[in-house]
Amino acid sequence: MPAPQQLKDEALFRTACLVGGDWIEADDGSTISVDDPATGDEIATVPSLGPVEVRRAIEVAAVAQRDWRRVTARERARVLHRWADLLTEHRDDVGLIMGTEHGKPWEEAKGEVDYAASFLEWFAEEAGRANGDVVPTFRSDSRVIVLREPVGVAAGITPWNFPAAMIGRKVGPALAVGCAMVVKPASQTPLTALALAELGRRAGVPDGVFNVVTGKAGPIGEELTSNPSVRKLSFTGSTEVGRTLMAQCAHHIMKVSLELGGNAPFIVFDDADLDAAVEGTLVAKFRNSGQTCIAANRILVHERVVDDYVDRLTKAVSGLEVGATTDPGAKIGPLIDDAAVDKVARHVEDAVGHGAEVVLGGSANERGGRFWDPTVLVGVKADTAMSCEETFGPVAGIDTFRDDEQAVRQANETPYGLASYVYSRDIGRLWRAVEGLEYGMVGANTGFISSPVAPFGGVKESGLGREGSVHGIDEYTELKYVCLGGLDR
Ligand code: ADP
């Protein structure tokens, strides 16, 4: 575990919630436990706040927001830039805290800190461009002016798979436009959120503008969605919980954006550059040990090239070392919890039961615990659990197809629509597939699509709204139309 003394800056190891600039405990002193997935050992406890403390956090956020929205965009941008700089400066410490509570490989943990900082930077730059409009009028005595205003207090509920970046992606645009935020991080990874909060404070985020509440998800979620002072919910997590939260938000007709589960197809046509496709598979499937919502979940390869692709992929995957965050060379970390291991085991067993062949791995790693061997399976049929649900583990399940249209049809046969990938060297073939894929995002000849400049989000049951890019601002602003009349008098 990262004992605080292993950090260069021990004060980043925070185990209380930041509310209104104060580090608070639960009123009744109750806590939840955070463990290291590599060992199962407890790292720390954090407060288990109830609705009363969360209500207080919302109240202080509402008060703080009234002043924050009046701060100039330039000054809000400066604060976000400082926050990004501090994150970069403390990359190793935040990476170590994250790696220990999440288990991701060291380079990925540090990379995620930079990724989180990149959202703060991007939206710092967008702060000064969150313009309204002046529209040609419909009456000669009037002018049509559209103001873009912050929604007010925004709630963010974030997942454990990217403990820093998913907060950066929400808090960047929220603070840039003058909202205040109350964030509830996943219970598996609250320490990264609290380290971010400490750095935000140092960067000059005013008290109450960014608050972190930890504890049991259900009651906190209920308060965040039923309190009329909260005007917006941004949630990243499972479709199941997203559905519940959307229903809860319906009561107050709360503005909501949801980035939910995926079931990404990864299509390889027979003219594809197979080395590029393998490289893309390593990113799209094995990054974060397969625990991403944009993970390639159904790899569909043309039957003419499948053997070649599988040989190359197997060679590449067999070089991925399994280990804990700080083990040198580790590329595949432990899965987040025992339930995640059970799900991966169930998917592999079900696929094999339906005739799939294990080419590599296929079982728990010899280290035991939550470590799973990187796995390649061929002959994974469309009706298996692995093809219908997100596996969220380092398991590549491959199926074959004969013609392009069949591949795209099969790719679309899912209620999800987040990310998709397609490989071909023929631009016409590639483009037809891009247009045919019913997904919010397509990696065309690439497995790497995440960036603050791009609109991230899904269609169908994968969500609503977009995060990142210029469009990310829309989720935290409302348009106010002013008709200025009587100008001829
Ligand atoms: P995952 O399956 O990736 O853990 P979840 O959707 O269960 O995804 O969790 C994502 C986030 O939603 C976490 O912060 C979790 O604590 C929170 N969460 C889970 N259930 C609820 C709920 N009923 N209300 C509000 N938040 C919830």
Short mmCIF file of C-alpha atoms and ligand atoms in Angstrom, two decimals:
data_model
loop_
_atom_site.label_atom_id
_atom_site.label_comp_id
_atom_site.label_asym_id
_atom_site.label_seq_id
_atom_site.Cartn_x
_atom_site.Cartn_y
_atom_site.Cartn_z
CA MET A 1 0.00 0.00 0.00
CA PRO A 2 1.22 3.54 -0.44
CA ALA A 3 1.76 4.42 3.15
CA PRO A 4 1.51 8.21 3.07
CA GLN A 5 5.25 8.32 3.77
CA GLN A 6 5.90 6.67 0.39
CA LEU A 7 4.49 9.79 -1.24
CA LYS A 8 6.64 12.82 -1.91
CA ASP A 9 3.76 14.94 -0.64
CA GLU A 10 2.01 13.10 2.18
CA ALA A 11 -0.81 15.64 2.34
CA LEU A 12 -2.21 14.24 -0.90
CA PHE A 13 -3.28 11.12 0.95
CA ARG A 14 -6.64 12.43 2.15
CA THR A 15 -9.18 10.21 3.85
CA ALA A 16 -11.86 12.78 4.70
CA CYS A 17 -14.39 14.44 2.38
CA LEU A 18 -13.91 17.97 1.12
CA VAL A 19 -17.07 19.99 1.69
CA GLY A 20 -17.08 23.77 1.60
CA GLY A 21 -13.31 23.84 1.98
CA ASP A 22 -13.36 21.67 5.12
CA TRP A 23 -12.24 18.06 5.43
CA ILE A 24 -15.20 16.36 7.06
CA GLU A 25 -16.12 12.98 8.52
CA ALA A 26 -19.58 11.41 8.63
CA ASP A 27 -21.73 12.84 11.45
CA ASP A 28 -22.00 9.36 12.95
CA GLY A 29 -18.33 8.57 12.28
CA SER A 30 -19.15 5.70 9.91
CA THR A 31 -16.72 4.79 7.17
CA ILE A 32 -16.26 2.58 4.14
CA SER A 33 -13.15 0.57 3.49
CA VAL A 34 -10.86 0.95 0.47
CA ASP A 35 -8.67 -1.97 -0.53
CA ASP A 36 -5.70 -2.67 -2.76
CA PRO A 37 -6.97 -5.03 -5.47
CA ALA A 38 -3.51 -6.55 -5.83
CA THR A 39 -3.53 -7.85 -2.27
CA GLY A 40 -7.05 -7.39 -0.94
CA ASP A 41 -5.56 -5.49 2.01
CA GLU A 42 -7.29 -2.41 3.38
CA ILE A 43 -5.49 0.80 2.38
CA ALA A 44 -7.69 3.31 4.16
CA THR A 45 -11.20 4.12 5.23
CA VAL A 46 -13.15 7.12 3.98
CA PRO A 47 -16.32 8.65 5.41
CA SER A 48 -19.67 7.05 4.71
CA LEU A 49 -21.70 10.24 4.43
CA GLY A 50 -25.46 10.12 4.68
CA PRO A 51 -28.09 12.31 3.01
CA VAL A 52 -27.78 14.97 5.73
CA GLU A 53 -24.09 15.65 5.06
CA VAL A 54 -24.68 15.46 1.30
CA ARG A 55 -27.49 18.01 1.64
CA ARG A 56 -25.03 20.29 3.42
CA ALA A 57 -22.52 19.84 0.62
CA ILE A 58 -25.18 20.82 -1.91
CA GLU A 59 -26.11 23.88 0.14
CA VAL A 60 -22.52 25.13 0.37
CA ALA A 61 -22.06 24.45 -3.34
CA ALA A 62 -25.17 26.50 -4.14
CA VAL A 63 -23.86 29.44 -2.10
CA ALA A 64 -20.35 29.19 -3.57
CA GLN A 65 -21.72 28.98 -7.10
CA ARG A 66 -23.38 32.39 -6.85
CA ASP A 67 -19.95 34.03 -6.57
CA TRP A 68 -18.10 31.63 -8.85
CA ARG A 69 -20.37 32.37 -11.79
CA ARG A 70 -19.48 36.06 -11.44
CA VAL A 71 -15.75 35.44 -11.59
CA THR A 72 -14.47 36.25 -15.08
CA ALA A 73 -13.96 33.40 -17.49
CA ARG A 74 -10.27 34.31 -17.66
CA GLU A 75 -9.87 33.92 -13.89
CA ARG A 76 -11.78 30.61 -13.87
CA ALA A 77 -9.46 29.46 -16.65
CA ARG A 78 -6.41 30.42 -14.58
CA VAL A 79 -7.63 28.31 -11.67
CA LEU A 80 -8.20 25.31 -13.96
CA HIS A 81 -4.77 25.75 -15.54
CA ARG A 82 -3.15 25.88 -12.09
CA TRP A 83 -5.05 22.73 -11.10
CA ALA A 84 -3.84 20.95 -14.25
CA ASP A 85 -0.27 22.08 -13.58
CA LEU A 86 -0.41 20.81 -10.00
CA LEU A 87 -1.74 17.46 -11.17
CA THR A 88 1.13 17.17 -13.62
CA GLU A 89 3.63 18.21 -10.97
CA HIS A 90 2.27 15.57 -8.57
CA ARG A 91 1.81 12.92 -11.26
CA ASP A 92 3.84 10.29 -9.40
CA ASP A 93 2.00 10.69 -6.12
CA VAL A 94 -1.47 10.79 -7.61
CA GLY A 95 -0.49 7.89 -9.88
CA LEU A 96 0.66 5.87 -6.89
CA ILE A 97 -2.51 6.56 -4.92
CA MET A 98 -4.59 5.65 -7.97
CA GLY A 99 -2.54 2.58 -8.81
CA THR A 100 -2.83 1.29 -5.29
CA GLU A 101 -6.60 1.60 -4.98
CA HIS A 102 -7.27 0.62 -8.60
CA GLY A 103 -4.40 -1.68 -9.56
CA LYS A 104 -3.63 -0.30 -13.01
CA PRO A 105 -0.06 -0.55 -14.33
CA TRP A 106 2.23 2.29 -13.31
CA GLU A 107 2.62 3.84 -16.76
CA GLU A 108 -1.15 3.78 -17.24
CA ALA A 109 -1.73 5.34 -13.83
CA LYS A 110 0.63 8.21 -14.59
CA GLY A 111 -0.85 8.48 -18.09
CA GLU A 112 -4.29 8.84 -16.58
CA VAL A 113 -3.15 11.68 -14.35
CA ASP A 114 -1.98 13.50 -17.48
CA TYR A 115 -5.24 12.63 -19.21
CA ALA A 116 -7.22 14.11 -16.30
CA ALA A 117 -5.07 17.24 -16.42
CA SER A 118 -5.67 17.52 -20.17
CA PHE A 119 -9.43 17.92 -19.56
CA LEU A 120 -8.79 20.72 -17.08
CA GLU A 121 -6.53 22.42 -19.64
CA TRP A 122 -8.91 21.93 -22.53
CA PHE A 123 -11.84 23.40 -20.63
CA ALA A 124 -9.70 26.18 -19.18
CA GLU A 125 -9.23 27.19 -22.79
CA GLU A 126 -12.91 26.75 -23.59
CA ALA A 127 -13.94 28.95 -20.65
CA GLY A 128 -13.31 32.10 -22.65
CA ARG A 129 -15.15 30.76 -25.68
CA ALA A 130 -18.42 29.66 -24.06
CA ASN A 131 -20.24 32.29 -26.05
CA GLY A 132 -23.88 33.02 -26.52
CA ASP A 133 -25.29 34.46 -29.77
CA VAL A 134 -26.79 37.58 -31.19
CA VAL A 135 -29.24 36.42 -33.84
CA PRO A 136 -30.68 38.48 -36.75
CA THR A 137 -33.95 39.75 -35.41
CA PHE A 138 -37.51 38.84 -36.39
CA ARG A 139 -38.88 42.34 -35.51
CA SER A 140 -37.33 45.66 -36.40
CA ASP A 141 -37.88 47.08 -32.88
CA SER A 142 -36.30 44.08 -31.12
CA ARG A 143 -32.99 42.29 -30.84
CA VAL A 144 -32.52 38.59 -30.23
CA ILE A 145 -29.78 37.78 -27.75
CA VAL A 146 -28.92 34.32 -26.50
CA LEU A 147 -27.01 34.12 -23.23
CA ARG A 148 -25.18 30.97 -22.24
CA GLU A 149 -25.44 30.55 -18.48
CA PRO A 150 -24.12 27.97 -16.01
CA VAL A 151 -26.77 25.48 -14.89
CA GLY A 152 -25.87 25.98 -11.22
CA VAL A 153 -24.84 23.12 -8.96
CA ALA A 154 -23.89 19.98 -10.91
CA ALA A 155 -23.56 16.53 -9.41
CA GLY A 156 -21.02 14.07 -10.76
CA ILE A 157 -21.11 10.34 -10.05
CA THR A 158 -17.98 8.65 -11.31
CA PRO A 159 -16.74 5.08 -11.80
CA TRP A 160 -13.62 3.32 -10.53
CA ASN A 161 -12.04 2.43 -13.88
CA PHE A 162 -10.67 5.92 -14.54
CA PRO A 163 -10.69 7.46 -11.07
CA ALA A 164 -9.07 10.76 -12.08
CA ALA A 165 -9.98 11.27 -15.73
CA MET A 166 -13.73 10.82 -15.28
CA ILE A 167 -13.67 13.56 -12.67
CA GLY A 168 -11.50 15.83 -14.84
CA ARG A 169 -13.89 15.38 -17.74
CA LYS A 170 -16.82 16.59 -15.63
CA VAL A 171 -15.26 19.20 -13.38
CA GLY A 172 -13.34 20.87 -16.23
CA PRO A 173 -16.40 22.06 -18.16
CA ALA A 174 -18.48 22.59 -15.02
CA LEU A 175 -16.02 24.97 -13.40
CA ALA A 176 -15.07 26.59 -16.69
CA VAL A 177 -18.60 27.89 -17.22
CA GLY A 178 -19.27 28.84 -13.59
CA CYS A 179 -20.99 25.81 -12.07
CA ALA A 180 -20.13 24.33 -8.69
CA MET A 181 -19.82 20.57 -8.29
CA VAL A 182 -20.53 17.84 -5.81
CA VAL A 183 -18.75 14.65 -6.88
CA LYS A 184 -19.38 11.17 -5.59
CA PRO A 185 -16.51 8.94 -6.64
CA ALA A 186 -16.79 5.17 -6.84
CA SER A 187 -16.34 3.52 -3.46
CA GLN A 188 -13.45 1.43 -4.79
CA THR A 189 -11.40 4.53 -5.74
CA PRO A 190 -12.23 7.55 -3.57
CA LEU A 191 -8.61 8.36 -2.62
CA THR A 192 -7.73 9.62 -6.10
CA ALA A 193 -10.76 11.93 -6.00
CA LEU A 194 -9.69 13.26 -2.61
CA ALA A 195 -6.12 13.85 -3.84
CA LEU A 196 -7.60 15.77 -6.78
CA ALA A 197 -9.67 17.81 -4.34
CA GLU A 198 -6.58 18.68 -2.31
CA LEU A 199 -4.82 19.88 -5.46
CA GLY A 200 -7.91 21.84 -6.52
CA ARG A 201 -7.87 23.65 -3.20
CA ARG A 202 -4.21 24.52 -3.68
CA ALA A 203 -4.95 25.72 -7.20
CA GLY A 204 -7.38 28.26 -5.80
CA VAL A 205 -10.74 26.61 -6.43
CA PRO A 206 -12.87 28.58 -3.96
CA ASP A 207 -14.33 26.75 -0.96
CA GLY A 208 -17.58 25.03 -1.88
CA VAL A 209 -17.04 25.13 -5.65
CA PHE A 210 -15.69 21.57 -5.74
CA ASN A 211 -16.87 19.09 -3.12
CA VAL A 212 -16.29 15.37 -2.80
CA VAL A 213 -18.72 13.13 -0.91
CA THR A 214 -17.99 9.46 -0.30
CA GLY A 215 -20.16 6.68 1.05
CA LYS A 216 -23.01 4.40 0.12
CA ALA A 217 -24.04 5.04 -3.46
CA GLY A 218 -27.80 4.59 -3.17
CA PRO A 219 -28.63 7.17 -0.48
CA ILE A 220 -26.08 9.69 -1.82
CA GLY A 221 -27.46 9.27 -5.34
CA GLU A 222 -30.99 9.80 -4.05
CA GLU A 223 -30.07 13.06 -2.35
CA LEU A 224 -28.14 14.30 -5.38
CA THR A 225 -31.10 13.61 -7.68
CA SER A 226 -33.93 14.75 -5.40
CA ASN A 227 -32.46 17.97 -4.04
CA PRO A 228 -33.88 20.82 -6.14
CA SER A 229 -30.67 22.84 -5.78
CA VAL A 230 -28.88 20.32 -7.98
CA ARG A 231 -29.65 21.23 -11.57
CA LYS A 232 -27.61 18.67 -13.44
CA LEU A 233 -26.36 15.13 -13.05
CA SER A 234 -23.44 13.78 -15.01
CA PHE A 235 -23.04 10.06 -14.47
CA THR A 236 -20.49 7.61 -15.79
CA GLY A 237 -21.10 3.97 -14.96
CA SER A 238 -23.27 1.01 -15.80
CA THR A 239 -26.42 1.18 -17.91
CA GLU A 240 -28.36 -0.40 -15.08
CA VAL A 241 -27.49 2.33 -12.57
CA GLY A 242 -27.81 5.00 -15.28
CA ARG A 243 -31.38 3.91 -15.88
CA THR A 244 -32.18 4.18 -12.17
CA LEU A 245 -30.59 7.62 -11.90
CA MET A 246 -32.34 8.89 -15.03
CA ALA A 247 -35.66 7.84 -13.52
CA GLN A 248 -34.75 9.62 -10.28
CA CYS A 249 -33.81 12.76 -12.25
CA ALA A 250 -37.19 12.70 -13.97
CA HIS A 251 -38.86 13.96 -10.81
CA HIS A 252 -37.29 17.42 -11.06
CA ILE A 253 -36.76 17.19 -14.83
CA MET A 254 -33.08 17.51 -14.06
CA LYS A 255 -30.61 17.99 -16.89
CA VAL A 256 -28.76 14.73 -17.22
CA SER A 257 -25.85 13.28 -19.16
CA LEU A 258 -25.03 9.61 -19.00
CA GLU A 259 -21.98 7.75 -20.21
CA LEU A 260 -22.95 4.13 -19.77
CA GLY A 261 -21.94 0.62 -20.70
CA GLY A 262 -20.74 -0.46 -24.11
CA ASN A 263 -20.28 -3.64 -26.08
CA ALA A 264 -17.77 -2.46 -28.64
CA PRO A 265 -17.31 -4.39 -31.88
CA PHE A 266 -13.81 -4.49 -33.38
CA ILE A 267 -14.09 -5.38 -37.07
CA VAL A 268 -11.09 -6.47 -39.13
CA PHE A 269 -11.70 -6.70 -42.89
CA ASP A 270 -9.57 -9.00 -45.02
CA ASP A 271 -7.57 -6.13 -46.54
CA ALA A 272 -6.67 -4.64 -43.15
CA ASP A 273 -3.13 -3.95 -42.03
CA LEU A 274 -3.03 -6.81 -39.54
CA ASP A 275 -0.12 -5.44 -37.54
CA ALA A 276 -2.02 -2.19 -37.11
CA ALA A 277 -5.14 -4.17 -36.14
CA VAL A 278 -3.18 -6.11 -33.52
CA GLU A 279 -1.65 -2.93 -32.17
CA GLY A 280 -5.16 -1.43 -32.02
CA THR A 281 -6.47 -4.52 -30.25
CA LEU A 282 -3.83 -4.21 -27.56
CA VAL A 283 -5.01 -0.69 -26.83
CA ALA A 284 -8.74 -1.21 -27.31
CA LYS A 285 -8.88 -4.54 -25.50
CA PHE A 286 -6.03 -4.78 -22.99
CA ARG A 287 -5.58 -1.21 -21.76
CA ASN A 288 -6.65 -0.91 -18.13
CA SER A 289 -6.72 -4.74 -18.13
CA GLY A 290 -9.80 -4.62 -20.33
CA GLN A 291 -11.75 -2.55 -17.81
CA THR A 292 -12.91 0.29 -20.04
CA CYS A 293 -16.38 1.07 -21.32
CA ILE A 294 -14.90 1.42 -24.82
CA ALA A 295 -13.09 -1.94 -24.62
CA ALA A 296 -13.30 -4.07 -27.76
CA ASN A 297 -15.75 -6.68 -26.57
CA ARG A 298 -16.55 -8.54 -29.79
CA ILE A 299 -13.67 -8.96 -32.19
CA LEU A 300 -15.04 -9.82 -35.62
CA VAL A 301 -12.40 -10.88 -38.14
CA HIS A 302 -12.84 -11.82 -41.80
CA GLU A 303 -12.51 -15.58 -42.11
CA ARG A 304 -9.76 -15.24 -44.75
CA VAL A 305 -7.37 -13.49 -42.33
CA VAL A 306 -8.48 -14.78 -38.96
CA ASP A 307 -5.67 -17.33 -38.54
CA ASP A 308 -3.01 -14.77 -39.36
CA TYR A 309 -4.61 -12.16 -37.04
CA VAL A 310 -4.94 -14.65 -34.18
CA ASP A 311 -1.28 -15.75 -34.54
CA ARG A 312 -0.04 -12.17 -34.43
CA LEU A 313 -2.37 -11.19 -31.61
CA THR A 314 -1.46 -14.22 -29.51
CA LYS A 315 2.23 -13.45 -29.91
CA ALA A 316 1.68 -9.85 -28.82
CA VAL A 317 -0.61 -10.72 -25.90
CA SER A 318 1.69 -13.42 -24.57
CA GLY A 319 4.24 -10.65 -23.97
CA LEU A 320 1.91 -8.77 -21.60
CA GLU A 321 3.19 -9.26 -18.08
CA VAL A 322 0.79 -9.57 -15.20
CA GLY A 323 1.58 -7.68 -12.01
CA ALA A 324 0.68 -5.04 -9.47
CA THR A 325 0.95 -1.32 -10.16
CA THR A 326 4.54 -0.88 -9.17
CA ASP A 327 5.87 -4.23 -10.45
CA PRO A 328 8.32 -3.23 -13.16
CA GLY A 329 7.09 -4.15 -16.61
CA ALA A 330 3.55 -5.08 -15.55
CA LYS A 331 1.03 -4.40 -18.32
CA ILE A 332 -1.98 -6.23 -16.88
CA GLY A 333 -3.04 -5.42 -13.33
CA PRO A 334 -5.49 -7.12 -11.02
CA LEU A 335 -9.23 -6.81 -11.67
CA ILE A 336 -11.00 -4.36 -9.43
CA ASP A 337 -12.81 -6.80 -7.14
CA ASP A 338 -13.86 -10.40 -6.68
CA ALA A 339 -17.13 -9.85 -8.55
CA ALA A 340 -15.12 -8.73 -11.59
CA VAL A 341 -13.07 -11.93 -11.46
CA ASP A 342 -16.23 -14.02 -11.17
CA LYS A 343 -17.71 -12.30 -14.22
CA VAL A 344 -14.64 -12.90 -16.36
CA ALA A 345 -14.52 -16.56 -15.25
CA ARG A 346 -18.22 -16.96 -16.06
CA HIS A 347 -17.80 -15.42 -19.52
CA VAL A 348 -14.83 -17.63 -20.39
CA GLU A 349 -16.58 -20.75 -19.14
CA ASP A 350 -19.73 -19.91 -21.05
CA ALA A 351 -17.82 -19.17 -24.28
CA VAL A 352 -15.90 -22.44 -24.02
CA GLY A 353 -19.13 -24.27 -23.22
CA HIS A 354 -20.50 -22.89 -26.49
CA GLY A 355 -17.54 -24.20 -28.48
CA ALA A 356 -14.91 -21.44 -28.22
CA GLU A 357 -11.27 -22.52 -28.19
CA VAL A 358 -8.74 -21.10 -25.71
CA VAL A 359 -5.65 -20.04 -27.64
CA LEU A 360 -3.96 -18.25 -24.75
CA GLY A 361 -4.65 -17.90 -21.02
CA GLY A 362 -8.22 -18.71 -20.10
CA SER A 363 -7.80 -18.87 -16.34
CA ALA A 364 -6.79 -17.01 -13.21
CA ASN A 365 -3.13 -16.04 -13.01
CA GLU A 366 -0.85 -18.13 -10.82
CA ARG A 367 -0.51 -15.17 -8.45
CA GLY A 368 -4.12 -15.85 -7.47
CA GLY A 369 -6.29 -13.14 -5.97
CA ARG A 370 -7.79 -10.86 -8.62
CA PHE A 371 -5.16 -11.46 -11.30
CA TRP A 372 -6.39 -12.97 -14.54
CA ASP A 373 -4.16 -14.17 -17.37
CA PRO A 374 -4.45 -12.25 -20.63
CA THR A 375 -6.64 -14.47 -22.74
CA VAL A 376 -7.36 -15.05 -26.42
CA LEU A 377 -10.40 -17.11 -27.42
CA VAL A 378 -11.51 -17.99 -30.95
CA GLY A 379 -14.93 -19.12 -32.09
CA VAL A 380 -16.83 -16.94 -29.61
CA LYS A 381 -20.41 -17.03 -30.85
CA ALA A 382 -22.80 -14.10 -30.94
CA ASP A 383 -25.19 -15.60 -28.38
CA THR A 384 -22.63 -16.12 -25.60
CA ALA A 385 -22.48 -14.04 -22.43
CA MET A 386 -19.17 -12.58 -23.62
CA SER A 387 -20.75 -11.24 -26.80
CA CYS A 388 -23.85 -9.87 -25.11
CA GLU A 389 -22.41 -8.25 -21.95
CA GLU A 390 -19.26 -6.24 -21.24
CA THR A 391 -16.61 -8.66 -20.03
CA PHE A 392 -14.48 -5.93 -18.39
CA GLY A 393 -11.37 -8.07 -18.28
CA PRO A 394 -8.26 -8.95 -20.33
CA VAL A 395 -10.07 -11.42 -22.56
CA ALA A 396 -10.17 -11.10 -26.36
CA GLY A 397 -13.09 -13.07 -27.80
CA ILE A 398 -12.90 -13.53 -31.56
CA ASP A 399 -15.60 -14.50 -34.05
CA THR A 400 -15.45 -14.57 -37.85
CA PHE A 401 -17.55 -13.17 -40.71
CA ARG A 402 -17.74 -13.57 -44.48
CA ASP A 403 -18.97 -10.27 -45.85
CA ASP A 404 -18.76 -6.66 -44.75
CA GLU A 405 -22.47 -6.04 -44.43
CA GLN A 406 -22.89 -9.09 -42.26
CA ALA A 407 -20.11 -7.84 -39.99
CA VAL A 408 -21.68 -4.41 -39.57
CA ARG A 409 -25.13 -5.95 -39.01
CA GLN A 410 -23.71 -8.25 -36.36
CA ALA A 411 -21.85 -5.31 -34.79
CA ASN A 412 -25.13 -3.40 -34.45
CA GLU A 413 -27.02 -6.29 -32.89
CA THR A 414 -26.77 -4.98 -29.34
CA PRO A 415 -28.71 -2.48 -27.28
CA TYR A 416 -25.44 -0.60 -26.70
CA GLY A 417 -23.80 2.02 -28.91
CA LEU A 418 -20.72 3.56 -27.33
CA ALA A 419 -17.47 2.79 -29.19
CA SER A 420 -16.74 0.69 -32.26
CA TYR A 421 -13.63 -0.05 -34.30
CA VAL A 422 -13.07 -1.05 -37.90
CA TYR A 423 -9.94 -1.82 -39.91
CA SER A 424 -9.58 -1.75 -43.70
CA ARG A 425 -7.10 -0.24 -46.17
CA ASP A 426 -9.88 0.47 -48.66
CA ILE A 427 -11.26 3.91 -47.90
CA GLY A 428 -14.66 3.21 -49.48
CA ARG A 429 -15.10 -0.01 -47.55
CA LEU A 430 -13.94 1.67 -44.36
CA TRP A 431 -16.25 4.62 -44.80
CA ARG A 432 -19.32 2.50 -45.56
CA ALA A 433 -18.69 0.63 -42.32
CA VAL A 434 -18.20 3.89 -40.39
CA GLU A 435 -21.56 5.14 -41.62
CA GLY A 436 -23.25 1.82 -40.95
CA LEU A 437 -22.10 1.48 -37.35
CA GLU A 438 -24.75 2.65 -34.88
CA TYR A 439 -22.29 3.99 -32.34
CA GLY A 440 -21.35 7.33 -30.82
CA MET A 441 -17.68 6.76 -31.65
CA VAL A 442 -15.76 4.88 -34.32
CA GLY A 443 -12.04 4.15 -34.34
CA ALA A 444 -11.31 3.73 -38.07
CA ASN A 445 -7.91 2.04 -38.36
CA THR A 446 -7.11 2.94 -34.77
CA GLY A 447 -7.80 1.53 -31.33
CA PHE A 448 -6.99 4.77 -29.56
CA ILE A 449 -9.86 7.25 -29.57
CA SER A 450 -9.87 8.99 -26.18
CA SER A 451 -8.96 12.67 -26.12
CA PRO A 452 -10.28 15.86 -24.54
CA VAL A 453 -10.71 17.36 -28.02
CA ALA A 454 -13.23 14.67 -29.06
CA PRO A 455 -16.93 14.38 -28.18
CA PHE A 456 -17.08 11.22 -26.07
CA GLY A 457 -20.42 9.51 -25.66
CA GLY A 458 -22.82 6.91 -26.90
CA VAL A 459 -26.18 6.24 -28.50
CA LYS A 460 -28.91 3.72 -27.63
CA GLU A 461 -28.48 2.33 -24.11
CA SER A 462 -24.92 3.63 -23.90
CA GLY A 463 -26.01 7.07 -22.87
CA LEU A 464 -27.00 10.64 -23.49
CA GLY A 465 -24.90 13.71 -24.12
CA ARG A 466 -21.22 14.18 -24.90
CA GLU A 467 -18.22 14.87 -22.72
CA GLY A 468 -15.03 16.57 -23.83
CA SER A 469 -14.63 18.74 -26.96
CA VAL A 470 -16.42 22.05 -27.50
CA HIS A 471 -19.71 20.18 -27.03
CA GLY A 472 -18.80 19.21 -23.46
CA ILE A 473 -19.67 22.77 -22.42
CA ASP A 474 -23.30 22.31 -23.49
CA GLU A 475 -23.91 19.80 -20.72
CA TYR A 476 -23.24 22.42 -18.03
CA THR A 477 -24.93 25.44 -19.59
CA GLU A 478 -28.45 26.54 -20.41
CA LEU A 479 -29.35 28.99 -23.13
CA LYS A 480 -31.36 32.01 -22.04
CA TYR A 481 -33.04 33.81 -24.90
CA VAL A 482 -33.55 37.50 -24.35
CA CYS A 483 -35.83 39.41 -26.68
CA LEU A 484 -34.89 43.05 -26.20
CA GLY A 485 -37.86 45.00 -27.47
CA GLY A 486 -39.15 48.55 -27.72
CA LEU A 487 -36.06 49.82 -29.50
CA ASP A 488 -38.03 52.08 -31.92
CA ARG A 489 -39.66 54.11 -29.15
P1 ADP B 1 -19.57 -0.36 -12.17
O1 ADP B 1 -20.36 -1.57 -12.58
O2 ADP B 1 -18.56 0.08 -13.15
O3 ADP B 1 -19.08 -0.38 -10.76
P2 ADP B 1 -21.75 1.29 -11.36
O4 ADP B 1 -22.77 1.87 -12.27
O5 ADP B 1 -22.19 0.24 -10.39
O6 ADP B 1 -20.59 0.81 -12.31
O7 ADP B 1 -21.03 2.43 -10.53
C1 ADP B 1 -20.66 3.67 -11.09
C2 ADP B 1 -20.83 4.74 -10.05
O8 ADP B 1 -22.21 4.79 -9.68
C3 ADP B 1 -20.07 4.50 -8.75
O9 ADP B 1 -19.68 5.75 -8.21
C4 ADP B 1 -21.12 3.86 -7.88
O10 ADP B 1 -20.84 4.01 -6.50
C5 ADP B 1 -22.35 4.64 -8.28
N1 ADP B 1 -23.64 4.00 -8.01
C6 ADP B 1 -23.93 2.68 -7.99
N2 ADP B 1 -25.24 2.51 -7.69
C7 ADP B 1 -25.78 3.74 -7.52
C8 ADP B 1 -27.08 4.24 -7.20
N3 ADP B 1 -28.11 3.42 -7.00
N4 ADP B 1 -27.24 5.57 -7.10
C9 ADP B 1 -26.22 6.40 -7.32
N5 ADP B 1 -24.98 6.01 -7.63
C10 ADP B 1 -24.76 4.70 -7.74
#
